[in-house]
mmCIF file of C-alpha atoms and ligand atoms in Angstrom:
data_model
loop_
_atom_site.group_PDB
_atom_site.id
_atom_site.type_symbol
_atom_site.label_atom_id
_atom_site.label_comp_id
_atom_site.label_asym_id
_atom_site.label_seq_id
_atom_site.Cartn_x
_atom_site.Cartn_y
_atom_site.Cartn_z
ATOM 1 C CA UNK A 1 17.655 7.884 7.238
ATOM 2 C CA UNK A 2 14.606 8.024 4.987
ATOM 3 C CA UNK A 3 13.171 4.679 3.919
ATOM 4 C CA UNK A 4 13.619 3.172 0.484
ATOM 5 C CA UNK A 5 10.378 3.639 -1.437
ATOM 6 C CA UNK A 6 9.210 0.359 -2.946
ATOM 7 C CA UNK A 7 7.935 1.320 -6.396
ATOM 8 C CA UNK A 8 4.919 -0.922 -7.003
ATOM 9 C CA UNK A 9 4.210 0.633 -10.382
ATOM 10 C CA UNK A 10 7.678 -0.255 -11.714
ATOM 11 C CA UNK A 11 7.574 -3.691 -10.063
ATOM 12 C CA UNK A 12 4.166 -4.413 -11.608
ATOM 13 C CA UNK A 13 5.585 -3.533 -15.018
ATOM 14 C CA UNK A 14 8.324 -6.163 -14.589
ATOM 15 C CA UNK A 15 5.713 -8.729 -13.527
ATOM 16 C CA UNK A 16 3.671 -7.946 -16.649
ATOM 17 C CA UNK A 17 6.810 -8.334 -18.779
ATOM 18 C CA UNK A 18 7.440 -11.785 -17.291
ATOM 19 C CA UNK A 19 3.798 -12.715 -17.887
ATOM 20 C CA UNK A 20 3.964 -11.498 -21.500
ATOM 21 C CA UNK A 21 7.143 -13.534 -22.098
ATOM 22 C CA UNK A 22 5.470 -16.680 -20.758
ATOM 23 C CA UNK A 23 2.315 -15.993 -22.762
ATOM 24 C CA UNK A 24 4.493 -15.784 -25.898
ATOM 25 C CA UNK A 25 6.017 -19.185 -25.045
ATOM 26 C CA UNK A 26 2.554 -20.704 -24.588
ATOM 27 C CA UNK A 27 1.326 -19.177 -27.841
ATOM 28 C CA UNK A 28 4.294 -20.727 -29.655
ATOM 29 C CA UNK A 29 2.865 -24.063 -28.472
ATOM 30 C CA UNK A 30 -0.597 -23.174 -29.787
ATOM 31 C CA UNK A 31 -2.090 -22.173 -26.416
ATOM 32 C CA UNK A 32 -3.456 -18.686 -25.700
ATOM 33 C CA UNK A 33 -4.271 -18.098 -22.024
ATOM 34 C CA UNK A 34 -7.763 -16.675 -21.515
ATOM 35 C CA UNK A 35 -9.230 -14.762 -18.569
ATOM 36 C CA UNK A 36 -13.000 -14.473 -18.102
ATOM 37 C CA UNK A 37 -14.321 -11.722 -15.841
ATOM 38 C CA UNK A 38 -17.932 -11.636 -14.678
ATOM 39 C CA UNK A 39 -19.469 -8.370 -13.505
ATOM 40 C CA UNK A 40 -23.008 -8.354 -12.157
ATOM 41 C CA UNK A 41 -24.600 -4.918 -11.839
ATOM 42 C CA UNK A 42 -23.358 -1.404 -12.463
ATOM 43 C CA UNK A 43 -21.102 -0.507 -9.533
ATOM 44 C CA UNK A 44 -18.896 2.304 -10.997
ATOM 45 C CA UNK A 45 -15.725 1.283 -9.063
ATOM 46 C CA UNK A 46 -16.128 -2.348 -10.179
ATOM 47 C CA UNK A 47 -16.627 -1.222 -13.788
ATOM 48 C CA UNK A 48 -13.301 0.653 -13.668
ATOM 49 C CA UNK A 49 -11.520 -2.407 -12.205
ATOM 50 C CA UNK A 50 -13.006 -4.718 -14.825
ATOM 51 C CA UNK A 51 -12.084 -2.336 -17.653
ATOM 52 C CA UNK A 52 -8.472 -2.144 -16.388
ATOM 53 C CA UNK A 53 -8.258 -5.900 -15.995
ATOM 54 C CA UNK A 54 -9.532 -6.444 -19.545
ATOM 55 C CA UNK A 55 -7.130 -3.878 -21.006
ATOM 56 C CA UNK A 56 -4.064 -5.294 -19.234
ATOM 57 C CA UNK A 57 -5.060 -8.859 -20.109
ATOM 58 C CA UNK A 58 -5.015 -7.980 -23.810
ATOM 59 C CA UNK A 59 -1.750 -6.022 -23.447
ATOM 60 C CA UNK A 60 0.149 -9.117 -22.263
ATOM 61 C CA UNK A 61 -1.202 -11.107 -25.207
ATOM 62 C CA UNK A 62 -3.929 -13.099 -23.467
ATOM 63 C CA UNK A 63 -7.583 -13.384 -24.448
ATOM 64 C CA UNK A 64 -10.061 -11.416 -22.368
ATOM 65 C CA UNK A 65 -13.693 -12.489 -22.050
ATOM 66 C CA UNK A 66 -15.932 -9.956 -20.310
ATOM 67 C CA UNK A 67 -19.389 -10.969 -19.131
ATOM 68 C CA UNK A 68 -21.350 -7.927 -17.994
ATOM 69 C CA UNK A 69 -24.683 -8.963 -16.563
ATOM 70 C CA UNK A 70 -27.573 -6.739 -15.413
ATOM 71 C CA UNK A 71 -28.030 -6.226 -11.650
ATOM 72 C CA UNK A 72 -31.199 -8.363 -11.629
ATOM 73 C CA UNK A 73 -29.465 -11.453 -13.047
ATOM 74 C CA UNK A 74 -30.479 -14.445 -10.936
ATOM 75 C CA UNK A 75 -28.007 -16.497 -8.928
ATOM 76 C CA UNK A 76 -28.897 -19.533 -11.072
ATOM 77 C CA UNK A 77 -27.964 -17.638 -14.245
ATOM 78 C CA UNK A 78 -24.584 -16.623 -12.803
ATOM 79 C CA UNK A 79 -23.930 -20.207 -11.700
ATOM 80 C CA UNK A 80 -24.887 -21.494 -15.163
ATOM 81 C CA UNK A 81 -22.444 -19.060 -16.786
ATOM 82 C CA UNK A 82 -19.660 -20.203 -14.428
ATOM 83 C CA UNK A 83 -20.425 -23.814 -15.322
ATOM 84 C CA UNK A 84 -20.045 -22.985 -19.030
ATOM 85 C CA UNK A 85 -16.744 -21.143 -18.392
ATOM 86 C CA UNK A 86 -15.464 -24.032 -16.236
ATOM 87 C CA UNK A 87 -15.987 -26.335 -19.226
ATOM 88 C CA UNK A 88 -14.606 -23.927 -21.850
ATOM 89 C CA UNK A 89 -11.059 -24.951 -22.897
ATOM 90 C CA UNK A 90 -10.294 -21.382 -24.090
ATOM 91 C CA UNK A 91 -10.792 -20.062 -20.539
ATOM 92 C CA UNK A 92 -8.008 -20.652 -17.985
ATOM 93 C CA UNK A 93 -8.925 -18.066 -15.388
ATOM 94 C CA UNK A 94 -12.358 -17.018 -14.095
ATOM 95 C CA UNK A 95 -13.168 -14.294 -11.650
ATOM 96 C CA UNK A 96 -16.444 -12.838 -10.527
ATOM 97 C CA UNK A 97 -15.989 -9.214 -9.514
ATOM 98 C CA UNK A 98 -17.052 -8.694 -5.886
ATOM 99 C CA UNK A 99 -19.235 -7.457 -4.345
ATOM 100 C CA UNK A 100 -22.172 -9.136 -6.099
ATOM 101 C CA UNK A 101 -25.753 -7.865 -5.594
ATOM 102 C CA UNK A 102 -27.388 -8.950 -2.307
ATOM 103 C CA UNK A 103 -29.658 -11.580 -3.861
ATOM 104 C CA UNK A 104 -26.597 -13.571 -4.980
ATOM 105 C CA UNK A 105 -24.708 -15.722 -2.471
ATOM 106 C CA UNK A 106 -21.050 -14.672 -2.769
ATOM 107 C CA UNK A 107 -19.686 -17.911 -1.280
ATOM 108 C CA UNK A 108 -21.808 -20.032 -3.619
ATOM 109 C CA UNK A 109 -20.504 -18.162 -6.651
ATOM 110 C CA UNK A 110 -16.874 -18.267 -5.460
ATOM 111 C CA UNK A 111 -17.029 -21.989 -4.780
ATOM 112 C CA UNK A 112 -18.698 -22.737 -8.138
ATOM 113 C CA UNK A 113 -15.547 -21.690 -10.023
ATOM 114 C CA UNK A 114 -13.317 -24.658 -10.886
ATOM 115 C CA UNK A 115 -10.428 -24.449 -8.359
ATOM 116 C CA UNK A 116 -7.787 -24.724 -11.091
ATOM 117 C CA UNK A 117 -9.336 -21.677 -12.857
ATOM 118 C CA UNK A 118 -9.877 -19.709 -9.628
ATOM 119 C CA UNK A 119 -7.400 -16.890 -10.320
ATOM 120 C CA UNK A 120 -8.661 -14.886 -7.323
ATOM 121 C CA UNK A 121 -7.692 -17.773 -5.014
ATOM 122 C CA UNK A 122 -10.946 -17.447 -3.047
ATOM 123 C CA UNK A 123 -12.331 -20.987 -3.642
ATOM 124 C CA UNK A 124 -12.486 -22.957 -0.422
ATOM 125 C CA UNK A 125 -10.155 -25.639 -1.897
ATOM 126 C CA UNK A 126 -7.488 -23.052 -2.645
ATOM 127 C CA UNK A 127 -7.932 -21.498 0.798
ATOM 128 C CA UNK A 128 -7.407 -24.948 2.353
ATOM 129 C CA UNK A 129 -4.411 -25.745 0.157
ATOM 130 C CA UNK A 130 -2.739 -22.448 1.065
ATOM 131 C CA UNK A 131 -3.501 -22.904 4.769
ATOM 132 C CA UNK A 132 -1.839 -26.331 4.685
ATOM 133 C CA UNK A 133 1.193 -25.041 2.791
ATOM 134 C CA UNK A 134 0.322 -26.801 -0.466
ATOM 135 C CA UNK A 135 0.415 -25.550 -4.044
ATOM 136 C CA UNK A 136 -2.684 -23.450 -4.717
ATOM 137 C CA UNK A 137 -3.991 -20.421 -6.528
ATOM 138 C CA UNK A 138 -3.052 -17.504 -4.261
ATOM 139 C CA UNK A 139 -5.140 -14.305 -3.801
ATOM 140 C CA UNK A 140 -3.660 -11.534 -5.964
ATOM 141 C CA UNK A 141 -3.081 -8.743 -3.415
ATOM 142 C CA UNK A 142 -1.147 -10.857 -0.868
ATOM 143 C CA UNK A 143 0.776 -12.485 -3.733
ATOM 144 C CA UNK A 144 1.842 -9.017 -4.891
ATOM 145 C CA UNK A 145 2.938 -8.110 -1.343
ATOM 146 C CA UNK A 146 4.929 -11.353 -1.077
ATOM 147 C CA UNK A 147 6.700 -10.677 -4.367
ATOM 148 C CA UNK A 148 7.760 -7.226 -3.169
ATOM 149 C CA UNK A 149 8.963 -8.643 0.169
ATOM 150 C CA UNK A 150 10.965 -11.386 -1.542
ATOM 151 C CA UNK A 151 12.583 -8.775 -3.752
ATOM 152 C CA UNK A 152 13.630 -6.710 -0.734
ATOM 153 C CA UNK A 153 14.776 -9.576 1.545
ATOM 154 C CA UNK A 154 17.046 -12.352 0.336
ATOM 155 C CA UNK A 155 15.251 -14.604 2.850
ATOM 156 C CA UNK A 156 12.147 -14.041 4.958
ATOM 157 C CA UNK A 157 12.983 -16.970 7.213
ATOM 158 C CA UNK A 158 12.875 -16.158 10.911
ATOM 159 C CA UNK A 159 11.735 -12.559 10.473
ATOM 160 C CA UNK A 160 8.993 -11.229 12.746
ATOM 161 C CA UNK A 161 5.954 -10.362 10.632
ATOM 162 C CA UNK A 162 2.853 -8.596 11.877
ATOM 163 C CA UNK A 163 -0.192 -8.469 9.607
ATOM 164 C CA UNK A 164 -2.784 -5.929 10.733
ATOM 165 C CA UNK A 165 -6.177 -7.101 9.437
ATOM 166 C CA UNK A 166 -7.711 -10.581 9.257
ATOM 167 C CA UNK A 167 -9.904 -10.452 6.159
ATOM 168 C CA UNK A 168 -10.242 -13.523 3.952
ATOM 169 C CA UNK A 169 -8.981 -11.652 0.902
ATOM 170 C CA UNK A 170 -5.902 -9.959 2.361
ATOM 171 C CA UNK A 171 -4.982 -10.488 6.036
ATOM 172 C CA UNK A 172 -5.410 -14.248 6.393
ATOM 173 C CA UNK A 173 -3.821 -15.304 3.071
ATOM 174 C CA UNK A 174 -0.987 -12.807 3.660
ATOM 175 C CA UNK A 175 -0.279 -14.408 7.023
ATOM 176 C CA UNK A 176 -0.399 -17.899 5.472
ATOM 177 C CA UNK A 177 2.114 -16.881 2.778
ATOM 178 C CA UNK A 178 4.507 -15.338 5.300
ATOM 179 C CA UNK A 179 4.257 -18.445 7.464
ATOM 180 C CA UNK A 180 5.000 -20.605 4.415
ATOM 181 C CA UNK A 181 8.169 -18.524 3.920
ATOM 182 C CA UNK A 182 9.076 -19.236 7.591
ATOM 183 C CA UNK A 183 8.341 -15.852 9.129
ATOM 184 C CA UNK A 184 7.141 -15.737 12.726
ATOM 185 C CA UNK A 185 3.669 -14.369 12.080
ATOM 186 C CA UNK A 186 1.210 -12.487 14.252
ATOM 187 C CA UNK A 187 -2.185 -11.363 12.964
ATOM 188 C CA UNK A 188 -3.561 -8.246 14.633
ATOM 189 C CA UNK A 189 -7.160 -7.025 14.371
ATOM 190 C CA UNK A 190 -9.641 -4.680 15.999
ATOM 191 C CA UNK A 191 -9.561 -6.565 19.319
ATOM 192 C CA UNK A 192 -5.775 -6.819 19.597
ATOM 193 C CA UNK A 193 -4.378 -5.354 22.810
ATOM 194 C CA UNK A 194 -1.487 -2.905 22.702
ATOM 195 C CA UNK A 195 -1.307 -3.169 18.949
ATOM 196 C CA UNK A 196 1.236 -0.374 18.734
ATOM 197 C CA UNK A 197 3.831 -2.251 20.830
ATOM 198 C CA UNK A 198 3.140 -5.419 18.834
ATOM 199 C CA UNK A 199 3.717 -3.642 15.531
ATOM 200 C CA UNK A 200 6.953 -2.141 16.850
ATOM 201 C CA UNK A 201 8.400 -5.667 17.068
ATOM 202 C CA UNK A 202 7.784 -6.354 13.397
ATOM 203 C CA UNK A 203 10.592 -6.678 10.877
ATOM 204 C CA UNK A 204 7.797 -6.867 8.323
ATOM 205 C CA UNK A 205 4.643 -4.880 8.927
ATOM 206 C CA UNK A 206 1.677 -5.368 6.588
ATOM 207 C CA UNK A 207 -1.266 -3.013 7.027
ATOM 208 C CA UNK A 208 -4.626 -4.158 5.620
ATOM 209 C CA UNK A 209 -7.102 -2.342 7.802
ATOM 210 C CA UNK A 210 -9.074 0.219 5.815
ATOM 211 C CA UNK A 211 -8.419 3.074 8.286
ATOM 212 C CA UNK A 212 -6.690 6.137 6.834
ATOM 213 C CA UNK A 213 -3.156 6.663 8.155
ATOM 214 C CA UNK A 214 -3.791 4.674 11.342
ATOM 215 C CA UNK A 215 -0.240 3.330 11.614
ATOM 216 C CA UNK A 216 2.241 6.088 12.403
ATOM 217 C CA UNK A 217 6.027 6.144 12.651
ATOM 218 C CA UNK A 218 5.803 5.400 16.377
ATOM 219 C CA UNK A 219 4.386 1.956 15.543
ATOM 220 C CA UNK A 220 7.280 1.091 13.245
ATOM 221 C CA UNK A 221 10.496 -0.677 14.244
ATOM 222 C CA UNK A 222 13.519 1.202 12.874
ATOM 223 C CA UNK A 223 14.570 -0.408 9.606
ATOM 224 C CA UNK A 224 11.370 -2.458 9.189
ATOM 225 C CA UNK A 225 9.769 -3.139 5.816
ATOM 226 C CA UNK A 226 6.276 -1.664 5.732
ATOM 227 C CA UNK A 227 3.709 -2.840 3.180
ATOM 228 C CA UNK A 228 0.626 -0.644 3.038
ATOM 229 C CA UNK A 229 -2.343 -2.418 1.440
ATOM 230 C CA UNK A 230 -4.907 0.185 2.463
ATOM 231 C CA UNK A 231 -6.691 2.345 -0.085
ATOM 232 C CA UNK A 232 -8.690 5.113 1.568
ATOM 233 C CA UNK A 233 -10.279 8.162 -0.004
ATOM 234 C CA UNK A 234 -10.124 11.241 2.222
ATOM 235 C CA UNK A 235 -11.193 14.856 1.654
ATOM 236 C CA UNK A 236 -8.465 17.073 0.163
ATOM 237 C CA UNK A 237 -9.707 20.669 0.545
ATOM 238 C CA UNK A 238 -6.201 21.895 -0.418
ATOM 239 C CA UNK A 239 -6.952 20.589 -3.942
ATOM 240 C CA UNK A 240 -10.242 22.428 -4.176
ATOM 241 C CA UNK A 241 -13.751 22.109 -2.871
ATOM 242 C CA UNK A 242 -15.091 18.561 -2.786
ATOM 243 C CA UNK A 243 -11.773 17.079 -3.959
ATOM 244 C CA UNK A 244 -10.510 13.794 -2.534
ATOM 245 C CA UNK A 245 -7.119 12.062 -2.366
ATOM 246 C CA UNK A 246 -5.945 8.517 -1.745
ATOM 247 C CA UNK A 247 -4.044 7.525 1.381
ATOM 248 C CA UNK A 248 -3.043 4.181 2.845
ATOM 249 C CA UNK A 249 -3.501 2.697 6.302
ATOM 250 C CA UNK A 250 -0.008 3.943 7.137
ATOM 251 C CA UNK A 251 0.909 7.564 7.809
ATOM 252 C CA UNK A 252 3.540 7.709 5.081
ATOM 253 C CA UNK A 253 5.347 10.862 6.282
ATOM 254 C CA UNK A 254 6.101 9.636 9.810
ATOM 255 C CA UNK A 255 6.505 5.920 8.955
ATOM 256 C CA UNK A 256 8.938 6.545 6.103
ATOM 257 C CA UNK A 257 11.226 8.414 8.501
ATOM 258 C CA UNK A 258 11.640 5.218 10.582
ATOM 259 C CA UNK A 259 11.147 2.272 8.210
ATOM 260 C CA UNK A 260 13.893 0.707 6.105
ATOM 261 C CA UNK A 261 11.539 0.349 3.135
ATOM 262 C CA UNK A 262 7.928 1.252 2.532
ATOM 263 C CA UNK A 263 5.268 1.062 -0.172
ATOM 264 C CA UNK A 264 3.535 4.352 -1.042
ATOM 265 C CA UNK A 265 -0.184 4.839 -1.677
ATOM 266 C CA UNK A 266 -0.945 5.223 -4.501
ATOM 267 C CA UNK A 267 1.763 3.422 -6.484
ATOM 268 C CA UNK A 268 2.603 0.593 -4.088
ATOM 269 C CA UNK A 269 0.503 -2.524 -3.595
ATOM 270 C CA UNK A 270 -2.338 -1.317 -5.851
ATOM 271 C CA UNK A 271 -0.639 -1.792 -9.251
ATOM 272 C CA UNK A 272 0.668 -5.208 -8.156
ATOM 273 C CA UNK A 273 -2.823 -6.631 -7.679
ATOM 274 C CA UNK A 274 -3.845 -6.674 -11.365
ATOM 275 C CA UNK A 275 -0.316 -7.733 -12.386
ATOM 276 C CA UNK A 276 -0.698 -10.737 -10.071
ATOM 277 C CA UNK A 277 -4.095 -11.536 -11.561
ATOM 278 C CA UNK A 278 -2.366 -11.825 -14.946
ATOM 279 C CA UNK A 279 0.397 -13.894 -13.312
ATOM 280 C CA UNK A 280 -2.206 -16.227 -11.798
ATOM 281 C CA UNK A 281 -3.916 -16.637 -15.177
ATOM 282 C CA UNK A 282 -0.709 -17.665 -16.923
ATOM 283 C CA UNK A 283 0.106 -20.000 -14.005
ATOM 284 C CA UNK A 284 -3.361 -21.560 -14.198
ATOM 285 C CA UNK A 285 -3.023 -22.000 -17.963
ATOM 286 C CA UNK A 286 0.366 -23.706 -17.570
ATOM 287 C CA UNK A 287 -0.892 -26.040 -14.838
ATOM 288 C CA UNK A 288 -4.071 -26.932 -16.733
ATOM 289 C CA UNK A 289 -1.973 -27.874 -19.765
ATOM 290 C CA UNK A 290 0.567 -29.818 -17.680
ATOM 291 C CA UNK A 291 3.354 -27.412 -18.667
ATOM 292 C CA UNK A 292 6.131 -25.830 -16.652
ATOM 293 C CA UNK A 293 5.011 -22.922 -14.472
ATOM 294 C CA UNK A 294 6.417 -19.442 -15.067
ATOM 295 C CA UNK A 295 9.309 -18.701 -12.728
ATOM 296 C CA UNK A 296 8.966 -15.990 -10.070
ATOM 297 C CA UNK A 297 5.233 -15.484 -10.617
ATOM 298 C CA UNK A 298 3.863 -17.884 -8.012
ATOM 299 C CA UNK A 299 4.099 -18.308 -4.252
HETATM 300 P P1 LIG B 301 -11.755 -5.623 5.761
HETATM 301 O O1 LIG B 301 -12.618 -4.499 6.164
HETATM 302 O O2 LIG B 301 -12.364 -6.871 5.258
HETATM 303 O O3 LIG B 301 -10.807 -6.008 7.001
HETATM 304 C C1 LIG B 301 -10.222 -5.023 7.778
HETATM 305 C C2 LIG B 301 -9.478 -5.652 8.934
HETATM 306 O O4 LIG B 301 -8.890 -4.618 9.700
HETATM 307 C C3 LIG B 301 -10.367 -6.462 9.873
HETATM 308 O O5 LIG B 301 -9.753 -7.688 10.166
HETATM 309 C C4 LIG B 301 -10.481 -5.579 11.104
HETATM 310 O O6 LIG B 301 -10.533 -6.296 12.312
HETATM 311 C C5 LIG B 301 -9.188 -4.825 11.085
HETATM 312 N N1 LIG B 301 -9.331 -3.551 11.776
HETATM 313 C C6 LIG B 301 -10.282 -2.610 11.609
HETATM 314 N N2 LIG B 301 -10.083 -1.581 12.450
HETATM 315 C C7 LIG B 301 -8.966 -1.877 13.162
HETATM 316 C C8 LIG B 301 -8.257 -1.220 14.192
HETATM 317 N N3 LIG B 301 -8.637 -0.025 14.657
HETATM 318 N N4 LIG B 301 -7.171 -1.819 14.696
HETATM 319 C C9 LIG B 301 -6.772 -3.018 14.236
HETATM 320 N N5 LIG B 301 -7.394 -3.698 13.253
HETATM 321 C C10 LIG B 301 -8.491 -3.130 12.734
HETATM 322 O O7 LIG B 301 -10.724 -5.001 4.714
HETATM 323 P P2 LIG B 301 -9.859 -5.689 3.538
HETATM 324 O O8 LIG B 301 -8.896 -6.658 4.104
HETATM 325 O O9 LIG B 301 -10.736 -6.085 2.442
HETATM 326 O O10 LIG B 301 -9.059 -4.392 3.034
HETATM 327 C C11 LIG B 301 -8.181 -3.689 3.872
HETATM 328 C C12 LIG B 301 -7.686 -2.446 3.160
HETATM 329 O O11 LIG B 301 -6.972 -2.841 2.003
HETATM 330 C C13 LIG B 301 -8.790 -1.513 2.633
HETATM 331 O O12 LIG B 301 -8.319 -0.182 2.697
HETATM 332 C C14 LIG B 301 -8.957 -1.919 1.185
HETATM 333 O O13 LIG B 301 -9.448 -0.867 0.385
HETATM 334 C C15 LIG B 301 -7.534 -2.264 0.836
HETATM 335 N N6 LIG B 301 -7.394 -3.221 -0.260
HETATM 336 C C16 LIG B 301 -6.475 -2.911 -1.219
HETATM 337 C C17 LIG B 301 -6.243 -3.772 -2.255
HETATM 338 C C18 LIG B 301 -5.198 -3.415 -3.256
HETATM 339 O O14 LIG B 301 -5.234 -3.890 -4.363
HETATM 340 N N7 LIG B 301 -4.221 -2.589 -2.886
HETATM 341 C C19 LIG B 301 -7.012 -5.015 -2.409
HETATM 342 C C20 LIG B 301 -7.874 -5.295 -1.299
HETATM 343 C C21 LIG B 301 -8.064 -4.412 -0.273
HETATM 344 P P3 LIG B 301 -11.797 -7.195 12.772
HETATM 345 O O15 LIG B 301 -11.708 -8.442 11.941
HETATM 346 O O16 LIG B 301 -11.563 -7.426 14.215
HETATM 347 O O17 LIG B 301 -13.011 -6.379 12.464
#
C-alpha cells in the first residue's frame, strides 16, 4: 500500500495559525513579539531565506527587524549589533543567517546571542540544555520534524529511530529530541557500517545527509515513518536545458511504496522550518515576559 504523504505545507500553515493566535493574545497584553534577522554579505540563497522569514514574520503579526550588512563588516561590528539587540526589549528573537563570511567566527557570533533570544537554538547553552533533556530553544528544522512525528504517532515511546546525519543543526538535535520522547535512537553517518540494514530496523527514519535520493525503498522497514530533511538540486534535462529540480535524500518513488508515511521534497520538512522559527520567537517572547507558553509549539 502506498504511504501516506505528510503534507508539510499544510502542517506549516496550521503552525502559523497557532503562532498568529498566540501573537494576538500577547498583543492584547501590550506585547508585540519581534524577530531580528542579521544577514552579512550578499549570498543569493540567504537573501531569499531572509526575505521569506521577514514576510512570514509580519504575516503572523510580529515585528520584523532586518539588519543587512555588507560582506566586509567586521566581526566586532556584528558582535556590537548583537549586543544592542540582546538589550533591546522590542526584540525577542535574534538569528544571524549562516553561513557568515570567512573572516567572521561563526561560533563566536552564535554564542554572543542571548540564549533566551536564540531562536535558532544554536547557542552552546541551548545545545547543552537540550542534550540534558531540559527546557531550551530548539533548532527549527528538527523541531518541525518532531511536530510532524508527534502528529502521526500518538506516542513515540519505545519506537526505533534512526537519524542519518550527525550535523549540529539537524542530526544531533533531532536525535536528542527523539531520545527525549523516549525513542531508541541510533545516529548513522558516513562511517556507519551496513547502514542499509540499520535503517531497515527503523520505525522512524530521518534522513539529513545532503546526498540526492541516497535512501531507497530497500532501506525502509515496511510501515515506517520516513522524514526527509534533504534538499538537493539536481539537473532536470526533461524540463529543458540547464533546468534543475529539487529532490530529498530519500528516493521518494521507491520509499513511498514501502513506508507507512513519508514527507515529500519539496513540500515536506522545508516549509516547517520557517514556521518553527516563528513558533520559537513567540515561545521566546512568552518566556521572556514570564507568560504561559503557546501549546503545541515547543518540544
Ligand atoms: P551536513 O553536511 O552538515 O551533514 C551531513 C551528514 O550526513 C554528516 O553527518 C555526514 O556524515 C552524513 N553523511 C554524508 N554522506 C553520508 C553517507 N554516504 N552515508 C551516511 N551518512 C552520510 O548537512 P546538514 O545536516 O546541514 O543538512 C543535511 C541535508 O538537509 C542537506 O540536504 C540540507 O540541504 C538539508 N537541510 C534542510 C533543511 C530544511 O529546512 N529542510 C534545513 C537544514 C538542512 P559525517 O559526519 O560522517 O561526515
